[in-house]
């Protein structure tokens, strides 16, 4: 069966510091991968998605970036965090057909102080 | 373009009462619709999905939703609320195209009173 992991579970970072969040999927190959941010009262906002290694599409311009160095690894990064980057970050995957259900990871709670 | 509107950011029901969470969608193509549930500080879990088969969709935990094209609605219901149903619920529509991107509503937080 497939499982999705996110690391770390919680993170507190000062403004201006770098960020690296990791998402890994097990039990499947060539998944579509997604990063979402959930801020209070604003639902889920799609940040990035990837259909393959090195292929990243950005949905919202911001100071965040994403990379996919391996087939089942998706990384969200920032060089300098802003207060507005605080939120709950969720990674998701679905099968490469794109028509399948998206399955979500447990999330990372990021607080920028 | 696709969009989702969830009516009511908070819904409160008594234990044993009917749960009704409303979702209206807009889609220029036949929609794929989803309901997800999120418990505090956890990821989203799929409750059910509509993919153009039966209009009444049954999901996990006793929830079901009915697709009504004429009303562009996909409301979520459960006949009898349980304390464990307290969570946030998100309706989503699949965006057109092959990537399978989802557009989410802003969520409805369900409280269940004893």
PDB file of C-alpha atoms in Angstrom, chain A residues 11-95:
ATOM      1  CA  UNK A  11       8.687  23.915  12.981  1.00  0.00           C
ATOM      2  CA  UNK A  12       9.262  27.322  14.552  1.00  0.00           C
ATOM      3  CA  UNK A  13      11.560  29.592  12.583  1.00  0.00           C
ATOM      4  CA  UNK A  14      12.598  33.253  12.831  1.00  0.00           C
ATOM      5  CA  UNK A  15      11.806  35.714  10.076  1.00  0.00           C
ATOM      6  CA  UNK A  16      14.527  35.720   7.442  1.00  0.00           C
ATOM      7  CA  UNK A  17      15.701  32.180   8.097  1.00  0.00           C
ATOM      8  CA  UNK A  18      15.714  29.448   5.414  1.00  0.00           C
ATOM      9  CA  UNK A  19      13.163  26.664   5.133  1.00  0.00           C
ATOM     10  CA  UNK A  20      13.185  23.103   3.916  1.00  0.00           C
ATOM     11  CA  UNK A  21      10.167  20.825   4.210  1.00  0.00           C
ATOM     12  CA  UNK A  22      10.281  17.293   2.895  1.00  0.00           C
ATOM     13  CA  UNK A  23       7.606  15.003   1.528  1.00  0.00           C
ATOM     14  CA  UNK A  24       8.158  11.403   0.490  1.00  0.00           C
ATOM     15  CA  UNK A  25       5.783   8.847  -0.962  1.00  0.00           C
ATOM     16  CA  UNK A  26       6.212   5.081  -0.683  1.00  0.00           C
ATOM     17  CA  UNK A  27       4.612   2.235  -2.569  1.00  0.00           C
ATOM     18  CA  UNK A  28       4.065   3.882  -5.949  1.00  0.00           C
ATOM     19  CA  UNK A  29       6.071   5.223  -8.847  1.00  0.00           C
ATOM     20  CA  UNK A  30       5.848   8.390 -10.931  1.00  0.00           C
ATOM     21  CA  UNK A  31       3.203  10.045  -8.769  1.00  0.00           C
ATOM     22  CA  UNK A  32       1.929  13.572  -9.239  1.00  0.00           C
ATOM     23  CA  UNK A  33       2.979  15.546  -6.183  1.00  0.00           C
ATOM     24  CA  UNK A  34       1.450  18.668  -4.691  1.00  0.00           C
ATOM     25  CA  UNK A  35       2.247  21.248  -2.007  1.00  0.00           C
ATOM     26  CA  UNK A  36      -0.626  23.114  -0.356  1.00  0.00           C
ATOM     27  CA  UNK A  37      -0.681  25.771   2.334  1.00  0.00           C
ATOM     28  CA  UNK A  38      -3.533  26.097   4.751  1.00  0.00           C
ATOM     29  CA  UNK A  39      -3.862  29.400   6.580  1.00  0.00           C
ATOM     30  CA  UNK A  40      -6.564  30.063   9.156  1.00  0.00           C
ATOM     31  CA  UNK A  41      -9.924  30.756   7.532  1.00  0.00           C
ATOM     32  CA  UNK A  42      -8.554  30.575   3.998  1.00  0.00           C
ATOM     33  CA  UNK A  43      -8.940  26.956   3.012  1.00  0.00           C
ATOM     34  CA  UNK A  44      -6.241  25.186   1.048  1.00  0.00           C
ATOM     35  CA  UNK A  45      -4.089  27.034  -1.434  1.00  0.00           C
ATOM     36  CA  UNK A  46      -2.186  25.043  -4.035  1.00  0.00           C
ATOM     37  CA  UNK A  47       1.428  26.228  -4.125  1.00  0.00           C
ATOM     38  CA  UNK A  48       3.237  23.822  -6.449  1.00  0.00           C
ATOM     39  CA  UNK A  49       2.669  20.607  -8.307  1.00  0.00           C
ATOM     40  CA  UNK A  50       4.979  18.227 -10.093  1.00  0.00           C
ATOM     41  CA  UNK A  51       4.309  15.556 -12.703  1.00  0.00           C
ATOM     42  CA  UNK A  52       7.855  14.196 -12.744  1.00  0.00           C
ATOM     43  CA  UNK A  53      11.450  14.599 -11.597  1.00  0.00           C
ATOM     44  CA  UNK A  54      12.623  18.149 -12.097  1.00  0.00           C
ATOM     45  CA  UNK A  55       9.202  19.278 -13.370  1.00  0.00           C
ATOM     46  CA  UNK A  56       7.669  21.924 -11.120  1.00  0.00           C
ATOM     47  CA  UNK A  57       4.683  24.152 -11.782  1.00  0.00           C
ATOM     48  CA  UNK A  58       3.977  27.133  -9.565  1.00  0.00           C
ATOM     49  CA  UNK A  59       0.434  28.229  -8.906  1.00  0.00           C
ATOM     50  CA  UNK A  60       1.101  31.313  -6.812  1.00  0.00           C
ATOM     51  CA  UNK A  61       4.110  33.651  -7.050  1.00  0.00           C
ATOM     52  CA  UNK A  62       5.841  33.966  -3.685  1.00  0.00           C
ATOM     53  CA  UNK A  63       9.139  33.562  -1.912  1.00  0.00           C
ATOM     54  CA  UNK A  64       8.773  29.788  -1.771  1.00  0.00           C
ATOM     55  CA  UNK A  65      10.190  27.268  -4.216  1.00  0.00           C
ATOM     56  CA  UNK A  66       9.834  23.539  -4.755  1.00  0.00           C
ATOM     57  CA  UNK A  67      12.077  20.834  -6.072  1.00  0.00           C
ATOM     58  CA  UNK A  68      11.712  17.185  -6.960  1.00  0.00           C
ATOM     59  CA  UNK A  69      15.162  15.608  -6.836  1.00  0.00           C
ATOM     60  CA  UNK A  70      13.840  12.044  -6.867  1.00  0.00           C
ATOM     61  CA  UNK A  71      10.710  10.355  -8.188  1.00  0.00           C
ATOM     62  CA  UNK A  72       8.996  10.142  -4.806  1.00  0.00           C
ATOM     63  CA  UNK A  73      10.521  13.131  -3.012  1.00  0.00           C
ATOM     64  CA  UNK A  74       9.137  16.652  -3.036  1.00  0.00           C
ATOM     65  CA  UNK A  75      10.803  19.511  -1.186  1.00  0.00           C
ATOM     66  CA  UNK A  76       9.451  22.946  -0.315  1.00  0.00           C
ATOM     67  CA  UNK A  77      12.049  25.629   0.340  1.00  0.00           C
ATOM     68  CA  UNK A  78      12.557  29.259   1.081  1.00  0.00           C
ATOM     69  CA  UNK A  79      15.720  31.327   1.323  1.00  0.00           C
ATOM     70  CA  UNK A  80      14.172  33.888   3.683  1.00  0.00           C
ATOM     71  CA  UNK A  81      10.948  33.269   5.563  1.00  0.00           C
ATOM     72  CA  UNK A  82       8.291  35.945   6.023  1.00  0.00           C
ATOM     73  CA  UNK A  83       5.727  36.186   8.809  1.00  0.00           C
ATOM     74  CA  UNK A  84       3.059  35.485   6.207  1.00  0.00           C
ATOM     75  CA  UNK A  85       4.613  32.089   5.488  1.00  0.00           C
ATOM     76  CA  UNK A  86       3.198  30.725   8.739  1.00  0.00           C
ATOM     77  CA  UNK A  87       0.618  28.020   8.199  1.00  0.00           C
ATOM     78  CA  UNK A  88      -0.031  24.328   7.842  1.00  0.00           C
ATOM     79  CA  UNK A  89       1.721  22.816   4.840  1.00  0.00           C
ATOM     80  CA  UNK A  90       0.277  19.730   3.257  1.00  0.00           C
ATOM     81  CA  UNK A  91       1.804  17.459   0.673  1.00  0.00           C
ATOM     82  CA  UNK A  92      -0.398  15.268  -1.505  1.00  0.00           C
ATOM     83  CA  UNK A  93      -0.006  12.729  -4.289  1.00  0.00           C
ATOM     84  CA  UNK A  94      -2.074  11.008  -6.901  1.00  0.00           C
ATOM     85  CA  UNK A  95      -1.425   8.584  -9.716  1.00  0.00           C
TER      86      UNK A  95
END
